[in-house]
Short mmCIF file of C-alpha atoms in Angstrom, two decimals:
data_model
loop_
_atom_site.label_atom_id
_atom_site.label_comp_id
_atom_site.label_asym_id
_atom_site.label_seq_id
_atom_site.Cartn_x
_atom_site.Cartn_y
_atom_site.Cartn_z
CA MET A 747 -7.88 2.12 3.00
CA SER A 748 -6.62 2.48 6.54
CA GLY A 749 -4.62 -0.81 6.08
CA PHE A 750 -2.87 0.77 3.12
CA LEU A 751 -2.06 3.86 5.04
CA VAL A 752 -0.49 1.76 7.81
CA LEU A 753 1.53 -0.41 5.42
CA ASN A 754 2.69 2.11 2.83
CA PRO A 755 6.41 2.82 2.63
CA PRO A 756 7.13 6.35 1.23
CA GLU A 757 9.45 5.01 -1.47
CA ASN A 758 7.03 2.30 -2.68
CA THR A 759 3.60 3.76 -2.20
CA SER A 760 2.28 2.70 -5.64
CA MET A 761 3.55 -0.81 -5.40
CA THR A 762 2.17 -1.21 -1.89
CA LEU A 763 -1.24 0.09 -3.01
CA PHE A 764 -1.18 -2.33 -5.92
CA ILE A 765 -0.36 -5.29 -3.63
CA TYR A 766 -2.98 -4.15 -1.08
CA CYS A 767 -5.66 -3.97 -3.74
CA SER A 768 -4.63 -7.30 -5.32
CA ALA A 769 -4.41 -9.23 -2.05
#
């Protein structure tokens, strides 16, 4: 989850989380 916290843009948190989990 730390990778998600580093990569998440405030305006796109849900999409980034989805991509992070799908990668």
